[in-house]
Amino acid sequence: QMTLVESGGGSVQAGGSLRLSCSASKDFFRSWCMGWFRQVPGKEREGVAIIDKDGTTKFADFVKGRFTISEDSAKNTLYLQMNTLEPEDTAMYYCGARYGWCPLDWEFNYRQLNYWGQGTQVTVSS
């Protein structure tokens, strides 16, 4: 079992930054696939960024170098640093986890991850 708790969401203006945190109930370093996903009402949850169990990071194309995903193994915490935010980034952001490797189609197949937090809302105004 894995419990995930997100924090750090909020309201910012376009061009601003936010750092999301995901606190995990157990050590996930180099053994779990960890990722950030987002969802807007009426749409499927989509992948934003993941860290695979070997430390490899991957990002959705829409990130365009604006976001960074990182982890603090001592704190069992996953982060998403989001810079140059755009109104299109407005969504509920979720932290997800799966033991082992990330699925190859992680961006579009969120159901392959087994554990989820409750989400944190990010709102970007123009």
PDB file of C-alpha atoms in Angstrom:
ATOM      1  CA  GLN A   1       0.000   0.000   0.000  1.00  0.00           C
ATOM      2  CA  MET A   2       1.067   3.544  -0.697  1.00  0.00           C
ATOM      3  CA  THR A   3      -0.568   6.741   0.477  1.00  0.00           C
ATOM      4  CA  LEU A   4       0.128   9.955  -1.406  1.00  0.00           C
ATOM      5  CA  VAL A   5      -0.654  13.498  -0.288  1.00  0.00           C
ATOM      6  CA  GLU A   6      -0.228  16.434  -2.657  1.00  0.00           C
ATOM      7  CA  SER A   7       0.245  20.060  -1.687  1.00  0.00           C
ATOM      8  CA  GLY A   8       1.444  23.315  -3.180  1.00  0.00           C
ATOM      9  CA  GLY A   9      -1.335  24.177  -5.585  1.00  0.00           C
ATOM     10  CA  GLY A  10      -2.816  27.637  -5.805  1.00  0.00           C
ATOM     11  CA  SER A  11      -3.702  30.550  -8.027  1.00  0.00           C
ATOM     12  CA  VAL A  12      -1.060  32.409 -10.016  1.00  0.00           C
ATOM     13  CA  GLN A  13      -0.912  34.716 -12.981  1.00  0.00           C
ATOM     14  CA  ALA A  14       0.388  33.595 -16.343  1.00  0.00           C
ATOM     15  CA  GLY A  15       4.173  33.471 -16.332  1.00  0.00           C
ATOM     16  CA  GLY A  16       4.304  32.612 -12.648  1.00  0.00           C
ATOM     17  CA  SER A  17       5.643  29.540 -10.879  1.00  0.00           C
ATOM     18  CA  LEU A  18       4.457  26.915  -8.433  1.00  0.00           C
ATOM     19  CA  ARG A  19       6.090  23.926  -6.798  1.00  0.00           C
ATOM     20  CA  LEU A  20       3.896  20.938  -6.083  1.00  0.00           C
ATOM     21  CA  SER A  21       4.855  18.368  -3.467  1.00  0.00           C
ATOM     22  CA  CYS A  22       3.740  14.770  -3.065  1.00  0.00           C
ATOM     23  CA  SER A  23       4.467  13.167   0.275  1.00  0.00           C
ATOM     24  CA  ALA A  24       4.533   9.370   0.142  1.00  0.00           C
ATOM     25  CA  SER A  25       3.887   7.010   3.028  1.00  0.00           C
ATOM     26  CA  LYS A  26       6.826   4.783   2.147  1.00  0.00           C
ATOM     27  CA  ASP A  27      10.210   4.875   0.485  1.00  0.00           C
ATOM     28  CA  PHE A  28       9.812   4.852  -3.293  1.00  0.00           C
ATOM     29  CA  PHE A  29      13.347   5.720  -4.344  1.00  0.00           C
ATOM     30  CA  ARG A  30      14.604   3.512  -7.196  1.00  0.00           C
ATOM     31  CA  SER A  31      11.795   0.988  -6.792  1.00  0.00           C
ATOM     32  CA  TRP A  32       8.600   2.763  -7.839  1.00  0.00           C
ATOM     33  CA  CYS A  33       7.359   4.656 -10.853  1.00  0.00           C
ATOM     34  CA  MET A  34       6.244   8.085  -9.627  1.00  0.00           C
ATOM     35  CA  GLY A  35       4.461  10.696 -11.664  1.00  0.00           C
ATOM     36  CA  TRP A  36       2.400  13.839 -11.933  1.00  0.00           C
ATOM     37  CA  PHE A  37      -0.838  13.901 -13.877  1.00  0.00           C
ATOM     38  CA  ARG A  38      -3.517  16.496 -14.382  1.00  0.00           C
ATOM     39  CA  GLN A  39      -7.197  16.589 -15.139  1.00  0.00           C
ATOM     40  CA  VAL A  40      -9.771  19.181 -16.090  1.00  0.00           C
ATOM     41  CA  PRO A  41     -13.508  18.546 -15.841  1.00  0.00           C
ATOM     42  CA  GLY A  42     -14.834  16.519 -18.738  1.00  0.00           C
ATOM     43  CA  LYS A  43     -11.437  15.299 -19.880  1.00  0.00           C
ATOM     44  CA  GLU A  44      -9.301  12.260 -19.214  1.00  0.00           C
ATOM     45  CA  ARG A  45      -6.448  12.483 -16.751  1.00  0.00           C
ATOM     46  CA  GLU A  46      -3.216  13.071 -18.658  1.00  0.00           C
ATOM     47  CA  GLY A  47       0.411  12.557 -17.811  1.00  0.00           C
ATOM     48  CA  VAL A  48       2.616  15.557 -17.098  1.00  0.00           C
ATOM     49  CA  ALA A  49       5.922  14.042 -15.937  1.00  0.00           C
ATOM     50  CA  ILE A  50       7.286  10.844 -14.461  1.00  0.00           C
ATOM     51  CA  ILE A  51      10.366   9.527 -12.712  1.00  0.00           C
ATOM     52  CA  ASP A  52      10.985   5.877 -13.502  1.00  0.00           C
ATOM     53  CA  LYS A  53      12.479   3.432 -11.035  1.00  0.00           C
ATOM     54  CA  ASP A  54      15.969   3.979 -12.504  1.00  0.00           C
ATOM     55  CA  GLY A  55      15.719   7.752 -12.142  1.00  0.00           C
ATOM     56  CA  THR A  56      14.869   8.455 -15.783  1.00  0.00           C
ATOM     57  CA  THR A  57      12.537  11.408 -16.194  1.00  0.00           C
ATOM     58  CA  LYS A  58      10.032  11.936 -18.984  1.00  0.00           C
ATOM     59  CA  PHE A  59       7.742  14.827 -19.788  1.00  0.00           C
ATOM     60  CA  ALA A  60       4.656  15.397 -21.859  1.00  0.00           C
ATOM     61  CA  ASP A  61       5.246  17.430 -24.990  1.00  0.00           C
ATOM     62  CA  PHE A  62       3.147  20.324 -23.714  1.00  0.00           C
ATOM     63  CA  VAL A  63       5.612  20.875 -20.847  1.00  0.00           C
ATOM     64  CA  LYS A  64       8.114  22.324 -23.363  1.00  0.00           C
ATOM     65  CA  GLY A  65      10.927  22.521 -20.809  1.00  0.00           C
ATOM     66  CA  ARG A  66       8.906  24.570 -18.329  1.00  0.00           C
ATOM     67  CA  PHE A  67       8.535  21.906 -15.617  1.00  0.00           C
ATOM     68  CA  THR A  68      11.025  19.881 -13.605  1.00  0.00           C
ATOM     69  CA  ILE A  69      10.262  16.666 -11.708  1.00  0.00           C
ATOM     70  CA  SER A  70      12.473  15.681  -8.794  1.00  0.00           C
ATOM     71  CA  GLU A  71      12.509  13.575  -5.658  1.00  0.00           C
ATOM     72  CA  ASP A  72      13.913  13.794  -2.164  1.00  0.00           C
ATOM     73  CA  SER A  73      14.573  10.248  -1.012  1.00  0.00           C
ATOM     74  CA  ALA A  74      15.222  11.311   2.582  1.00  0.00           C
ATOM     75  CA  LYS A  75      11.750  12.838   2.782  1.00  0.00           C
ATOM     76  CA  ASN A  76       9.893  10.345   0.561  1.00  0.00           C
ATOM     77  CA  THR A  77       8.677  13.339  -1.412  1.00  0.00           C
ATOM     78  CA  LEU A  78       8.157  13.947  -5.097  1.00  0.00           C
ATOM     79  CA  TYR A  79       8.156  17.471  -6.525  1.00  0.00           C
ATOM     80  CA  LEU A  80       6.975  19.225  -9.641  1.00  0.00           C
ATOM     81  CA  GLN A  81       8.482  22.644 -10.230  1.00  0.00           C
ATOM     82  CA  MET A  82       6.323  24.500 -12.714  1.00  0.00           C
ATOM     83  CA  ASN A  83       7.621  27.676 -14.333  1.00  0.00           C
ATOM     84  CA  THR A  84       6.224  29.965 -17.011  1.00  0.00           C
ATOM     85  CA  LEU A  85       2.725  28.771 -16.257  1.00  0.00           C
ATOM     86  CA  GLU A  86       0.016  29.292 -18.847  1.00  0.00           C
ATOM     87  CA  PRO A  87      -3.774  29.464 -18.426  1.00  0.00           C
ATOM     88  CA  GLU A  88      -3.907  26.101 -20.236  1.00  0.00           C
ATOM     89  CA  ASP A  89      -2.080  24.569 -17.258  1.00  0.00           C
ATOM     90  CA  THR A  90      -5.136  25.134 -15.071  1.00  0.00           C
ATOM     91  CA  ALA A  91      -6.173  21.736 -13.743  1.00  0.00           C
ATOM     92  CA  MET A  92      -6.291  19.456 -10.749  1.00  0.00           C
ATOM     93  CA  TYR A  93      -2.842  17.925 -10.389  1.00  0.00           C
ATOM     94  CA  TYR A  94      -2.459  14.410  -9.055  1.00  0.00           C
ATOM     95  CA  CYS A  95       0.483  12.401  -7.848  1.00  0.00           C
ATOM     96  CA  GLY A  96       0.437   8.759  -8.936  1.00  0.00           C
ATOM     97  CA  ALA A  97       2.545   5.707  -8.180  1.00  0.00           C
ATOM     98  CA  ARG A  98       3.095   2.176  -9.364  1.00  0.00           C
ATOM     99  CA  TYR A  99       5.546  -0.368  -8.042  1.00  0.00           C
ATOM    100  CA  GLY A 100       8.209  -1.150 -10.630  1.00  0.00           C
ATOM    101  CA  TRP A 101       8.656   0.387 -14.068  1.00  0.00           C
ATOM    102  CA  CYS A 102       6.493   3.073 -15.535  1.00  0.00           C
ATOM    103  CA  PRO A 103       4.261   1.946 -18.390  1.00  0.00           C
ATOM    104  CA  LEU A 104       5.509   2.955 -21.831  1.00  0.00           C
ATOM    105  CA  ASP A 105       2.206   4.701 -22.543  1.00  0.00           C
ATOM    106  CA  TRP A 106       2.177   6.540 -19.202  1.00  0.00           C
ATOM    107  CA  GLU A 107       1.039   9.830 -20.724  1.00  0.00           C
ATOM    108  CA  PHE A 108      -2.299   8.503 -21.886  1.00  0.00           C
ATOM    109  CA  ASN A 109      -2.901   5.494 -19.670  1.00  0.00           C
ATOM    110  CA  TYR A 110      -3.120   6.798 -16.122  1.00  0.00           C
ATOM    111  CA  ARG A 111      -5.004   3.681 -15.046  1.00  0.00           C
ATOM    112  CA  GLN A 112      -1.720   1.746 -15.152  1.00  0.00           C
ATOM    113  CA  LEU A 113      -0.731   3.543 -11.937  1.00  0.00           C
ATOM    114  CA  ASN A 114      -2.256   2.010  -8.855  1.00  0.00           C
ATOM    115  CA  TYR A 115      -2.047   4.672  -6.186  1.00  0.00           C
ATOM    116  CA  TRP A 116      -3.248   8.270  -6.262  1.00  0.00           C
ATOM    117  CA  GLY A 117      -3.395  11.278  -4.034  1.00  0.00           C
ATOM    118  CA  GLN A 118      -6.421  13.490  -3.591  1.00  0.00           C
ATOM    119  CA  GLY A 119      -5.107  16.171  -5.939  1.00  0.00           C
ATOM    120  CA  THR A 120      -4.160  19.818  -5.634  1.00  0.00           C
ATOM    121  CA  GLN A 121      -5.758  22.549  -7.724  1.00  0.00           C
ATOM    122  CA  VAL A 122      -3.651  24.810  -9.932  1.00  0.00           C
ATOM    123  CA  THR A 123      -5.318  27.868 -11.443  1.00  0.00           C
ATOM    124  CA  VAL A 124      -3.471  30.153 -13.841  1.00  0.00           C
ATOM    125  CA  SER A 125      -5.091  33.442 -14.818  1.00  0.00           C
ATOM    126  CA  SER A 126      -4.240  35.471 -17.896  1.00  0.00           C
TER     127      SER A 126
END
